[in-house]
C-alpha cells in the first residue's frame, strides 16, 4: 500500500512539473533535471541538491537543501564524521563507522531532487526526493544488484538539540528503487 502511495505521489508530482505553466519558473538551477536522460558515463549526475517548484516554495527548503547537501557530500566524500552531523543520535547508534564505511564504500550519489517537503507535528517533517546511486554490484542492495540505481525515498526529519536532522523511521525504511 505504501509503495502505491509513494509511486502515485511521485508520478503526480512529475506530471505536475512537466505540464506546469513556466511563466513564473524559478532560475534554471531549480528546474527539475531529466535524470533518466543521462548517458551511463555521466551517472550519477549533478552533485548539488535541487528542488522542484513545489519544494523550493516551502519555507523549510533552504534548511532541507543544506542538510541534504551535507548528507550526500559526506557519503560521496566518505566522511563519516560529517555524515554524523546530519543524522539523529539513533541513526548514529545504529550505523557505527565500520558499518557505515562498509555500506557506502563504493557509493557515489547524484541527480538529487527534492520534490516535496511536508511539515508534521512540531519538530518533524518529511522530504520526498529522488537520487541516483552508482556502486559496485557487490555493494548494491541484495534485492537489486545493479551498478546504477534510481531511488525514490521519503526521509523523515526531526529536530534534535535545536537542529534539523535526518531521522530513522518507517517512511525511510522501504524506499522504492529501480535500475537506471
Short mmCIF file of C-alpha atoms in Angstrom, two decimals:
data_model
loop_
_atom_site.label_atom_id
_atom_site.label_comp_id
_atom_site.label_asym_id
_atom_site.label_seq_id
_atom_site.Cartn_x
_atom_site.Cartn_y
_atom_site.Cartn_z
CA UNK A 1 0.00 0.00 0.00
CA UNK A 2 2.76 2.46 0.96
CA UNK A 3 4.54 1.55 -2.27
CA UNK A 4 1.49 2.50 -4.33
CA UNK A 5 1.07 5.78 -2.45
CA UNK A 6 4.72 6.78 -2.91
CA UNK A 7 4.73 5.85 -6.61
CA UNK A 8 1.44 7.65 -7.22
CA UNK A 9 2.64 10.77 -5.41
CA UNK A 10 5.94 10.77 -7.28
CA UNK A 11 4.21 10.27 -10.64
CA UNK A 12 1.71 13.05 -9.97
CA UNK A 13 4.48 15.43 -8.91
CA UNK A 14 6.42 14.60 -12.06
CA UNK A 15 3.35 15.18 -14.22
CA UNK A 16 2.67 18.46 -12.46
CA UNK A 17 6.24 19.59 -13.15
CA UNK A 18 6.08 18.53 -16.79
CA UNK A 19 2.80 20.27 -17.54
CA UNK A 20 3.13 23.32 -15.28
CA UNK A 21 2.97 26.87 -16.64
CA UNK A 22 6.58 28.08 -16.94
CA UNK A 23 5.89 31.86 -16.92
CA UNK A 24 6.89 32.08 -13.24
CA UNK A 25 9.61 29.44 -13.41
CA UNK A 26 12.48 29.62 -10.91
CA UNK A 27 16.07 30.04 -12.04
CA UNK A 28 17.45 27.14 -14.14
CA UNK A 29 19.28 25.58 -11.16
CA UNK A 30 15.91 24.93 -9.52
CA UNK A 31 14.27 23.29 -12.53
CA UNK A 32 13.88 19.55 -12.40
CA UNK A 33 16.65 17.93 -14.42
CA UNK A 34 15.95 14.93 -16.60
CA UNK A 35 17.87 12.28 -14.64
CA UNK A 36 16.63 9.50 -16.89
CA UNK A 37 18.28 11.08 -19.93
CA UNK A 38 21.82 10.87 -18.56
CA UNK A 39 24.14 8.62 -20.54
CA UNK A 40 25.66 5.86 -18.37
CA UNK A 41 29.07 7.58 -18.32
CA UNK A 42 27.52 10.73 -16.79
CA UNK A 43 25.61 9.00 -13.99
CA UNK A 44 25.02 9.61 -11.14
CA UNK A 45 24.73 13.19 -12.44
CA UNK A 46 24.99 16.56 -10.69
CA UNK A 47 26.05 16.50 -7.05
CA UNK A 48 24.10 19.54 -5.90
CA UNK A 49 20.70 19.17 -4.25
CA UNK A 50 17.99 20.73 -6.41
CA UNK A 51 14.28 21.18 -5.93
CA UNK A 52 11.07 21.28 -7.89
CA UNK A 53 8.98 24.46 -7.84
CA UNK A 54 6.79 22.92 -5.17
CA UNK A 55 9.77 22.15 -2.95
CA UNK A 56 11.59 25.47 -3.32
CA UNK A 57 8.45 27.38 -2.36
CA UNK A 58 8.34 25.65 1.02
CA UNK A 59 9.68 27.82 3.88
CA UNK A 60 11.97 24.99 5.01
CA UNK A 61 13.51 24.41 1.58
CA UNK A 62 16.88 26.07 2.18
CA UNK A 63 17.29 24.31 5.54
CA UNK A 64 16.40 20.96 3.95
CA UNK A 65 18.62 21.61 0.92
CA UNK A 66 21.63 22.40 3.10
CA UNK A 67 21.02 19.36 5.33
CA UNK A 68 20.72 17.02 2.34
CA UNK A 69 23.72 18.61 0.60
CA UNK A 70 25.87 17.94 3.66
CA UNK A 71 24.46 14.40 3.95
CA UNK A 72 25.17 13.47 0.32
CA UNK A 73 28.55 15.27 0.30
CA UNK A 74 29.54 13.22 3.34
CA UNK A 75 28.58 9.96 1.61
CA UNK A 76 30.30 10.92 -1.65
CA UNK A 77 33.40 12.10 0.24
CA UNK A 78 33.41 9.07 2.57
CA UNK A 79 33.37 11.41 5.58
CA UNK A 80 31.67 9.63 8.47
CA UNK A 81 32.16 12.50 10.93
CA UNK A 82 30.44 14.91 8.56
CA UNK A 83 27.61 12.41 7.98
CA UNK A 84 27.10 12.19 11.76
CA UNK A 85 26.27 15.92 11.81
CA UNK A 86 23.24 15.30 9.58
CA UNK A 87 21.53 12.38 11.34
CA UNK A 88 19.92 11.70 14.70
CA UNK A 89 21.67 10.01 17.60
CA UNK A 90 19.56 6.88 16.97
CA UNK A 91 20.84 6.65 13.38
CA UNK A 92 24.42 7.09 14.55
CA UNK A 93 23.93 4.37 17.16
CA UNK A 94 22.52 2.01 14.52
CA UNK A 95 25.24 2.83 11.97
CA UNK A 96 28.67 2.80 13.62
CA UNK A 97 31.59 3.95 11.49
CA UNK A 98 32.75 0.48 10.44
CA UNK A 99 29.25 -0.46 9.24
CA UNK A 100 28.81 2.92 7.52
CA UNK A 101 32.14 2.61 5.67
CA UNK A 102 31.25 -0.90 4.51
CA UNK A 103 27.77 0.23 3.40
CA UNK A 104 28.97 3.24 1.40
CA UNK A 105 32.49 2.16 0.36
CA UNK A 106 31.82 2.41 -3.39
CA UNK A 107 28.69 4.60 -3.40
CA UNK A 108 28.53 7.84 -5.38
CA UNK A 109 25.20 9.71 -5.31
CA UNK A 110 23.91 12.39 -7.66
CA UNK A 111 20.88 13.77 -9.54
CA UNK A 112 19.40 14.66 -6.15
CA UNK A 113 16.00 16.31 -6.46
CA UNK A 114 13.66 17.31 -3.62
CA UNK A 115 10.04 17.01 -4.79
CA UNK A 116 8.11 17.89 -1.69
CA UNK A 117 8.53 18.94 1.93
CA UNK A 118 5.75 18.32 4.42
CA UNK A 119 5.87 19.57 7.97
CA UNK A 120 4.28 17.40 10.60
CA UNK A 121 3.73 17.71 14.31
CA UNK A 122 6.05 20.21 15.97
CA UNK A 123 9.69 19.42 15.20
CA UNK A 124 9.02 16.87 12.45
CA UNK A 125 8.86 16.87 8.67
CA UNK A 126 9.09 14.54 5.69
CA UNK A 127 11.01 15.10 2.49
CA UNK A 128 10.18 13.29 -0.75
CA UNK A 129 13.21 13.07 -3.03
CA UNK A 130 14.89 11.06 -5.74
CA UNK A 131 18.55 10.43 -6.41
CA UNK A 132 20.81 8.13 -8.37
CA UNK A 133 23.48 5.99 -6.77
CA UNK A 134 26.32 4.25 -8.52
CA UNK A 135 28.14 1.49 -6.67
CA UNK A 136 29.93 -1.78 -7.16
CA UNK A 137 27.34 -4.50 -7.74
CA UNK A 138 28.66 -6.27 -4.63
CA UNK A 139 27.65 -3.19 -2.59
CA UNK A 140 24.17 -2.82 -4.13
CA UNK A 141 21.06 -3.91 -2.22
CA UNK A 142 20.57 -7.67 -2.30
CA UNK A 143 17.16 -7.24 -3.95
CA UNK A 144 18.60 -5.07 -6.76
CA UNK A 145 22.23 -6.00 -7.54
CA UNK A 146 22.84 -3.23 -10.09
CA UNK A 147 25.68 -0.74 -10.57
CA UNK A 148 23.25 2.18 -11.00
CA UNK A 149 20.04 2.62 -9.03
CA UNK A 150 17.42 5.38 -9.07
CA UNK A 151 15.95 5.84 -5.58
CA UNK A 152 12.56 7.34 -4.65
CA UNK A 153 12.55 7.98 -0.91
CA UNK A 154 10.80 9.82 1.87
CA UNK A 155 13.24 10.96 4.52
CA UNK A 156 11.80 11.73 7.96
CA UNK A 157 13.29 14.80 9.66
CA UNK A 158 13.22 15.75 13.30
CA UNK A 159 14.64 18.48 15.48
CA UNK A 160 17.37 17.26 17.80
CA UNK A 161 19.22 19.74 20.02
CA UNK A 162 17.52 22.60 18.11
CA UNK A 163 18.88 21.38 14.74
CA UNK A 164 17.05 19.59 11.92
CA UNK A 165 18.39 16.04 11.41
CA UNK A 166 17.58 13.07 9.19
CA UNK A 167 15.77 10.56 11.34
CA UNK A 168 15.19 6.83 11.12
CA UNK A 169 11.68 5.56 10.79
CA UNK A 170 9.12 3.73 8.71
CA UNK A 171 8.99 6.38 5.95
CA UNK A 172 12.69 5.89 5.18
CA UNK A 173 12.72 2.14 5.76
CA UNK A 174 11.11 0.98 2.49
CA UNK A 175 12.46 3.09 -0.34
CA UNK A 176 11.44 2.45 -3.92
CA UNK A 177 14.28 1.85 -6.31
CA UNK A 178 14.90 0.61 -9.83
CA UNK A 179 17.77 0.07 -12.21
CA UNK A 180 18.93 3.24 -14.02
#
